[in-house]
Amino acid sequence: MILDMAVFFVVGRTPQVDTLEFVLVMMLGCIYTSYSYTWTFLDHSFTLYEMHCRWPVSLWLYALGIVLIGVALAVFHVRFAFHRKLLLSKLLEVTFVTLAVLGPNISSPYLHLHHWLAGWLVGMHLSFKTKWWSRVPQSWCWGLYINGIATYGRDPVLVCGYVDYLARDLHCGATSALELVGLIVEGDDPAANWRNCSASGYHP
């Protein structure tokens, strides 16, 4: 977590965190994230099967709002960086950090973008301190990170893949931990098909 903080505040160019604005927005980010778990329409995964077969209209509207906010922030940051002649360096920075963090595991089917990781990875690039539309989202993202770490700990990015690795490495007596807990279905049970919403097999 110390390394997370160092990278976030160095890449994010955040010299001051003891301001009322930063603290209040960070707290709101923490509280909102915890409270959102009471919204049952959010209890779905971000997979093709879930999106095509199970997402309610309310979740689609919620996701649309998130996308619109994300696009607006991206446009503001790109325009500001372009006028300040910082666009190339910012793009290189975002690309390098993202590949360094996600690149080694990007092809794994077990990759899970925990909200602590999303807040940390996105927040550090909202680094224009003279603009409220950059400072406020960065504080919010730090609150998202704090909430994730405080609630679940620093969960591994590969989730089930990491559990499976530990089970095999420690010789736990099963072919794999995934089979042990029923995440791999043996026999004639086919995998879930998002195209026709077949749910006979395992789906996340």
Backbone as numpy.savetxt, mean C-alpha at the origin, in Angstrom:
# Nx Ny Nz CAx CAy CAz Cx Cy Cz
12.27 0.07 11.51 11.44 1.26 11.51 12.31 2.52 11.51
13.47 2.46 12.16 14.38 3.60 12.16 14.84 3.90 10.74
15.15 2.85 9.98 15.56 3.04 8.59 14.40 3.60 7.76
13.19 3.12 8.02 12.01 3.66 7.33 11.89 5.17 7.56
12.04 5.57 8.81 11.93 6.99 9.15 13.02 7.80 8.47
14.24 7.29 8.48 15.36 8.02 7.88 15.12 8.22 6.38
14.70 7.15 5.70 14.46 7.25 4.25 13.30 8.20 3.97
12.21 8.08 4.74 11.03 8.91 4.52 11.36 10.39 4.65
12.06 10.75 5.72 12.30 12.17 5.98 13.46 12.74 5.18
14.36 11.88 4.69 15.44 12.37 3.83 14.93 12.53 2.40
14.34 11.47 1.85 13.78 11.56 0.50 12.64 12.56 0.45
11.82 12.59 1.53 10.70 13.50 1.58 11.05 14.92 1.93
12.33 15.16 2.25 12.79 16.52 2.55 11.89 17.18 3.59
11.73 16.50 4.72 10.84 16.97 5.77 11.66 17.44 6.96
12.09 18.70 6.96 12.96 19.18 8.04 12.23 19.40 9.36
10.91 19.64 9.32 10.17 19.93 10.54 8.92 19.06 10.62
8.81 18.37 11.75 7.61 17.56 11.99 6.92 18.01 13.27
7.45 19.04 13.92 6.89 19.51 15.18 5.98 20.72 14.96
5.30 20.74 13.81 4.35 21.80 13.54 2.94 21.29 13.80
2.04 22.17 14.13 0.66 21.78 14.42 0.00 21.16 13.18
0.30 21.72 12.03 -0.27 21.18 10.79 0.12 19.73 10.59
1.42 19.44 10.71 1.91 18.08 10.49 1.30 17.10 11.49
1.30 17.47 12.76 0.81 16.58 13.81 -0.68 16.31 13.67
-1.47 17.36 13.43 -2.92 17.18 13.32 -3.30 16.33 12.11
-2.68 16.60 10.97 -3.00 15.82 9.77 -2.54 14.38 9.95
-1.37 14.17 10.56 -0.89 12.82 10.82 -1.87 12.07 11.71
-2.38 12.73 12.76 -3.34 12.10 13.66 -4.64 11.76 12.92
-5.09 12.67 12.05 -6.29 12.40 11.27 -6.08 11.19 10.35
-4.89 11.08 9.78 -4.58 9.93 8.94 -4.64 8.63 9.72
-4.11 8.65 10.94 -4.16 7.46 11.80 -5.60 7.09 12.15
-6.38 8.08 12.60 -7.75 7.85 13.05 -8.63 7.39 11.89
-8.50 8.06 10.75 -9.31 7.69 9.59 -9.05 6.24 9.19
-7.77 5.85 9.16 -7.42 4.51 8.75 -8.02 3.47 9.69
-7.96 3.73 11.00 -8.55 2.80 11.96 -10.07 2.74 11.82
-10.68 3.91 11.66 -12.14 3.97 11.56 -12.65 3.33 10.28
-11.87 3.38 9.22 -12.31 2.82 7.94 -12.52 1.31 8.01
-11.92 0.65 9.01 -12.12 -0.79 9.14 -13.55 -1.13 9.57
-14.30 -0.15 10.02 -15.69 -0.40 10.39 -16.62 -0.30 9.18
-16.09 0.11 8.05 -16.90 0.22 6.83 -16.86 -1.12 6.11
-17.97 -1.84 6.19 -18.00 -3.20 5.64 -17.81 -3.24 4.13
-18.16 -2.18 3.42 -18.01 -2.21 1.96 -16.55 -2.22 1.53
-15.63 -1.91 2.46 -14.20 -1.94 2.15 -13.59 -3.32 2.37
-14.37 -4.26 2.85 -13.86 -5.58 3.21 -13.72 -6.46 1.97
-12.90 -6.01 1.04 -12.67 -6.74 -0.21 -11.23 -6.58 -0.63
-10.77 -7.52 -1.44 -9.40 -7.48 -1.93 -9.31 -6.75 -3.26
-8.10 -6.34 -3.60 -7.84 -5.68 -4.87 -7.33 -6.73 -5.86
-8.24 -7.61 -6.29 -7.91 -8.66 -7.26 -8.95 -8.62 -8.37
-8.63 -9.24 -9.51 -9.58 -9.27 -10.62 -10.88 -9.96 -10.21
-10.76 -11.06 -9.44 -11.96 -11.79 -9.04 -12.85 -10.93 -8.15
-12.24 -10.32 -7.15 -13.01 -9.49 -6.22 -13.63 -8.28 -6.93
-12.84 -7.63 -7.78 -13.34 -6.43 -8.46 -14.48 -6.76 -9.41
-14.35 -7.82 -10.16 -15.35 -8.16 -11.16 -16.59 -8.81 -10.57
-16.40 -9.55 -9.49 -17.50 -10.39 -8.99 -18.08 -9.94 -7.64
-17.32 -9.19 -6.85 -17.78 -8.94 -5.48 -17.82 -7.49 -5.05
-17.11 -6.62 -5.73 -17.09 -5.23 -5.29 -18.48 -4.61 -5.39
-18.98 -4.01 -4.29 -20.26 -3.30 -4.37 -20.08 -1.93 -5.02
-21.20 -1.31 -5.39 -21.15 0.01 -6.04 -20.46 1.03 -5.13
-20.74 0.95 -3.82 -20.14 1.90 -2.89 -18.62 1.83 -2.90
-18.07 0.63 -3.09 -16.61 0.50 -3.13 -16.06 1.06 -4.44
-16.79 0.88 -5.53 -16.35 1.47 -6.80 -16.33 2.99 -6.71
-17.33 3.57 -6.06 -17.38 5.03 -5.90 -16.24 5.51 -5.01
-15.97 4.76 -3.94 -14.88 5.09 -3.03 -13.54 5.03 -3.78
-13.35 3.97 -4.56 -12.11 3.81 -5.33 -11.97 4.93 -6.36
-13.10 5.31 -6.98 -13.07 6.41 -7.96 -12.62 7.71 -7.29
-13.12 7.97 -6.08 -12.71 9.16 -5.35 -11.22 9.16 -5.05
-10.69 7.99 -4.64 -9.26 7.86 -4.36 -8.44 8.12 -5.62
-8.90 7.55 -6.75 -8.19 7.73 -8.01 -8.19 9.20 -8.43
-9.32 9.88 -8.30 -9.40 11.28 -8.68 -8.47 12.15 -7.83
-8.44 11.87 -6.52 -7.53 12.60 -5.64 -6.08 12.33 -6.04
-5.77 11.07 -6.32 -4.42 10.71 -6.73 -4.00 11.38 -8.03
-4.92 11.41 -9.00 -4.61 12.06 -10.28 -4.40 13.56 -10.08
-5.25 14.19 -9.27 -5.11 15.62 -9.01 -3.76 15.93 -8.37
-3.37 15.13 -7.37 -2.07 15.34 -6.72 -0.92 15.14 -7.70
-1.04 14.15 -8.55 0.01 13.89 -9.54 0.14 15.07 -10.49
-0.99 15.59 -10.96 -0.96 16.73 -11.88 -0.32 17.95 -11.22
-0.72 18.24 -9.98 -0.15 19.38 -9.26 1.37 19.25 -9.12
1.82 18.04 -8.75 3.25 17.84 -8.53 4.03 17.88 -9.84
3.49 17.29 -10.89 4.19 17.30 -12.17 4.30 18.73 -12.71
3.21 19.49 -12.63 3.25 20.88 -13.12 4.25 21.72 -12.34
4.23 21.56 -11.02 5.15 22.35 -10.18 6.60 21.96 -10.47
6.86 20.64 -10.57 8.22 20.18 -10.84 8.68 20.63 -12.22
7.77 20.64 -13.18 8.13 21.07 -14.54 8.52 22.54 -14.56
7.74 23.40 -13.90 8.04 24.83 -13.89 9.31 25.15 -13.12
9.63 24.31 -12.13 10.87 24.51 -11.36 12.05 23.76 -11.96
11.84 23.12 -13.11 12.88 22.34 -13.77 13.40 21.20 -12.88
12.48 20.58 -12.17 12.82 19.47 -11.28 12.19 18.16 -11.73
11.48 18.19 -12.86 10.68 17.02 -13.25 11.53 15.79 -13.48
12.62 15.93 -14.20 13.47 14.78 -14.51 14.04 14.16 -13.24
14.56 14.99 -12.35 15.15 14.47 -11.12 14.10 13.79 -10.24
12.88 14.36 -10.20 11.81 13.75 -9.40 11.39 12.41 -9.99
11.28 12.34 -11.32 10.91 11.08 -11.95 11.96 10.01 -11.71
13.23 10.39 -11.80 14.31 9.44 -11.52 14.26 8.98 -10.06
13.99 9.91 -9.17 13.91 9.58 -7.75 12.78 8.61 -7.46
11.59 8.91 -7.99 10.43 8.03 -7.77 10.69 6.66 -8.37
11.24 6.62 -9.56 11.51 5.33 -10.23 12.52 4.51 -9.46
13.62 5.14 -9.04 14.67 4.41 -8.34 14.16 3.84 -7.01
13.48 4.67 -6.22 13.00 4.21 -4.91 11.96 3.11 -5.06
11.03 3.29 -6.01 9.98 2.29 -6.20 10.56 0.96 -6.64
11.51 0.99 -7.58 12.14 -0.26 -8.04 12.96 -0.90 -6.93
13.63 -0.08 -6.12 14.44 -0.62 -5.03 13.57 -1.31 -3.99
12.38 -0.76 -3.75 11.50 -1.32 -2.71 10.67 -2.49 -3.25
10.07 -2.33 -4.41 9.14 -3.34 -4.93 9.74 -4.23 -6.00
10.80 -3.77 -6.65 11.36 -4.50 -7.78 11.69 -5.96 -7.52
12.39 -6.27 -6.42 12.76 -7.68 -6.19 11.57 -8.63 -6.04
10.41 -8.10 -5.67 9.25 -8.96 -5.41 8.07 -8.69 -6.33
8.27 -7.85 -7.34 7.15 -7.38 -8.14 6.44 -8.50 -8.88
7.14 -9.58 -9.21 6.53 -10.68 -9.97 5.89 -11.73 -9.08
6.04 -11.62 -7.78 5.51 -12.63 -6.87 3.99 -12.52 -6.75
3.27 -13.65 -6.82 1.81 -13.60 -6.63 1.42 -13.28 -5.20
2.37 -13.34 -4.27 2.09 -13.08 -2.86 2.33 -11.63 -2.46
2.77 -10.80 -3.41 3.06 -9.40 -3.09 1.80 -8.70 -2.60
1.92 -8.04 -1.44 0.78 -7.32 -0.87 1.25 -5.93 -0.45
0.57 -4.92 -0.99 0.94 -3.54 -0.68 0.23 -3.11 0.60
0.84 -3.45 1.75 0.27 -3.07 3.04 0.09 -1.56 3.12
-0.88 -1.12 3.95 -1.09 0.32 3.99 0.08 1.06 4.64
0.85 0.38 5.49 2.04 1.04 6.02 3.04 1.28 4.89
3.14 0.31 3.97 4.07 0.44 2.86 3.59 1.48 1.85
2.29 1.50 1.58 1.73 2.48 0.64 1.93 3.90 1.16
1.62 4.12 2.44 1.80 5.45 3.02 3.25 5.89 3.01
4.14 4.96 3.32 5.58 5.27 3.36 6.11 5.56 1.96
5.74 4.72 0.99 6.30 4.83 -0.36 5.76 6.06 -1.09
4.47 6.33 -0.94 3.88 7.48 -1.62 4.25 8.79 -0.91
4.17 8.78 0.41 4.36 10.00 1.18 5.72 10.65 1.01
6.75 9.85 0.87 8.09 10.43 0.78 8.29 11.24 -0.50
7.46 11.02 -1.50 7.62 11.75 -2.76 6.73 12.99 -2.84
5.96 13.23 -1.80 5.17 14.46 -1.74 6.01 15.48 -0.96
6.96 16.05 -1.64 8.04 16.73 -0.92 8.20 18.21 -1.24
7.16 18.86 -1.75 7.26 20.29 -2.01 6.72 21.06 -0.81
7.62 21.50 0.03 7.24 22.05 1.34 6.52 23.39 1.27
6.65 24.08 0.15 6.00 25.39 0.05 4.55 25.30 -0.40
4.09 24.11 -0.72 2.73 23.92 -1.22 1.93 23.04 -0.27
0.77 23.55 0.15 -0.06 22.80 1.10 -0.54 21.48 0.50
-0.76 21.45 -0.83 -1.24 20.22 -1.46 -0.16 19.15 -1.53
1.04 19.48 -1.11 2.10 18.49 -1.00 2.39 18.16 0.47
2.40 19.19 1.32 2.67 18.99 2.75 1.57 18.16 3.42
0.31 18.53 3.17 -0.80 17.87 3.85 -0.90 16.39 3.49
-0.87 16.02 2.20 -0.90 14.59 1.88 0.30 13.82 2.44
1.46 14.47 2.51 2.62 13.79 3.07 2.39 13.48 4.55
1.84 14.44 5.28 1.54 14.21 6.70 0.52 13.10 6.85
-0.50 13.11 5.98 -1.53 12.07 6.01 -0.92 10.69 5.75
-0.02 10.61 4.78 0.63 9.34 4.47 1.49 8.84 5.63
2.13 9.77 6.35 2.90 9.35 7.51 1.98 8.79 8.59
0.79 9.39 8.73 -0.19 8.84 9.66 -0.64 7.45 9.24
-0.77 7.23 7.94 -1.12 5.91 7.41 -0.04 4.89 7.77
1.21 5.30 7.61 2.34 4.42 7.96 2.32 4.09 9.46
2.18 5.11 10.29 2.18 4.91 11.74 1.04 3.97 12.15
-0.14 4.17 11.56 -1.27 3.31 11.88 -0.98 1.84 11.53
-0.41 1.62 10.36 -0.11 0.25 9.95 0.91 -0.42 10.85
1.96 0.30 11.20 3.00 -0.25 12.07 2.46 -0.51 13.47
1.67 0.43 13.99 1.15 0.30 15.35 0.11 -0.81 15.45
-0.67 -1.00 14.39 -1.76 -1.97 14.44 -1.30 -3.40 14.14
-0.50 -3.56 13.09 -0.13 -4.90 12.64 1.35 -5.20 12.74
2.15 -4.19 13.00 3.58 -4.39 12.93 4.04 -4.22 11.49
5.31 -4.38 11.28 5.86 -4.22 9.92 5.74 -5.54 9.18
4.51 -5.85 8.75 4.24 -7.12 8.08 5.09 -7.26 6.82
5.53 -8.48 6.52 6.35 -8.69 5.32 5.55 -8.43 4.05
6.25 -7.99 3.03 5.60 -7.62 1.77 5.01 -8.84 1.07
5.64 -10.00 1.21 5.17 -11.19 0.50 4.13 -12.00 1.28
3.83 -11.64 2.48 2.77 -12.23 3.30 2.84 -13.75 3.27
1.93 -14.40 2.52 1.85 -15.86 2.52 3.13 -16.51 2.03
3.81 -15.87 1.10 5.07 -16.40 0.63 6.11 -16.46 1.73
6.11 -15.45 2.59 7.05 -15.42 3.71 6.69 -16.49 4.74
5.39 -16.64 5.02 4.94 -17.69 5.94 5.34 -19.06 5.41
5.15 -19.28 4.13 5.50 -20.55 3.50 7.00 -20.81 3.60
7.80 -19.76 3.39 9.25 -19.90 3.50 9.66 -20.31 4.91
9.06 -19.66 5.92 9.40 -20.00 7.30 9.02 -21.44 7.62
7.85 -21.88 7.15 7.40 -23.24 7.44 8.34 -24.27 6.83
8.77 -24.02 5.61 9.69 -24.95 4.96 11.06 -24.91 5.63
11.53 -23.70 5.94 12.86 -23.55 6.53 12.95 -24.17 7.92
11.84 -24.12 8.67 11.82 -24.66 10.03 11.33 -26.10 10.08
11.05 -26.69 8.90 10.61 -28.09 8.81 9.40 -28.36 9.69
8.33 -27.65 9.39 7.14 -27.72 10.23 6.29 -28.97 10.00
6.66 -29.83 9.08 5.95 -31.10 8.93 4.91 -31.13 7.84
4.64 -30.02 7.21 3.70 -29.99 6.08 4.49 -29.70 4.82
3.91 -30.07 3.67 4.57 -29.78 2.41 4.83 -28.28 2.30
3.85 -27.52 2.75 4.02 -26.08 2.83 2.99 -25.53 3.80
3.27 -24.37 4.35 2.31 -23.75 5.26 1.02 -23.40 4.55
1.10 -23.11 3.26 -0.09 -22.75 2.51 -1.04 -23.93 2.40
-0.51 -25.13 2.20 -1.35 -26.31 2.18 -1.90 -26.59 3.57
-1.10 -26.33 4.59 -1.50 -26.59 5.97 -2.74 -25.78 6.35
-2.81 -24.55 5.93 -3.95 -23.71 6.29 -5.01 -23.66 5.20
-4.84 -24.48 4.16 -5.88 -24.60 3.15 -5.85 -23.55 2.07
-4.73 -22.84 1.90 -4.67 -21.82 0.86 -4.34 -22.40 -0.50
-3.84 -23.64 -0.52 -3.65 -24.33 -1.77 -4.61 -25.50 -1.80
-5.45 -25.55 -2.78 -6.49 -26.57 -2.86 -6.01 -27.68 -3.78
-5.96 -28.89 -3.26 -5.51 -30.03 -4.03 -6.70 -30.71 -4.72
-6.38 -31.55 -5.72 -7.42 -32.34 -6.35 -8.04 -31.66 -7.55
-9.35 -31.91 -7.73 -10.04 -31.44 -8.93 -10.65 -30.05 -8.77
-10.45 -29.41 -7.63 -11.08 -28.12 -7.39 -10.35 -27.05 -8.20
-10.98 -26.48 -9.23 -10.28 -25.52 -10.07 -10.11 -24.17 -9.39
-9.19 -23.40 -9.92 -8.97 -22.06 -9.38 -10.16 -21.16 -9.71
-10.37 -20.15 -8.88 -11.45 -19.20 -9.12 -11.22 -18.48 -10.44
-12.28 -18.29 -11.19 -12.20 -17.65 -12.50 -12.93 -16.32 -12.45
-12.20 -15.20 -12.60 -12.82 -13.89 -12.51 -13.70 -13.59 -13.72
-13.48 -14.28 -14.82 -14.26 -14.00 -16.03 -15.72 -14.44 -15.90
-15.92 -15.60 -15.26 -17.31 -16.06 -15.08 -17.71 -16.15 -13.61
-16.87 -15.58 -12.74 -17.13 -15.51 -11.30 -17.27 -16.89 -10.67
-16.55 -17.87 -11.19 -16.51 -19.19 -10.56 -15.70 -19.10 -9.29
-16.27 -19.55 -8.19 -15.60 -19.40 -6.90 -15.32 -20.75 -6.24
-15.23 -21.81 -7.03 -15.04 -23.13 -6.44 -13.64 -23.33 -5.88
-12.66 -22.57 -6.40 -11.31 -22.69 -5.89 -10.95 -21.58 -4.96
-9.72 -21.58 -4.50 -9.27 -20.52 -3.58 -9.13 -19.20 -4.33
-9.54 -18.15 -3.71 -9.27 -16.81 -4.22 -8.99 -15.92 -3.02
-8.13 -14.93 -3.16 -7.76 -14.07 -2.04 -8.90 -13.15 -1.62
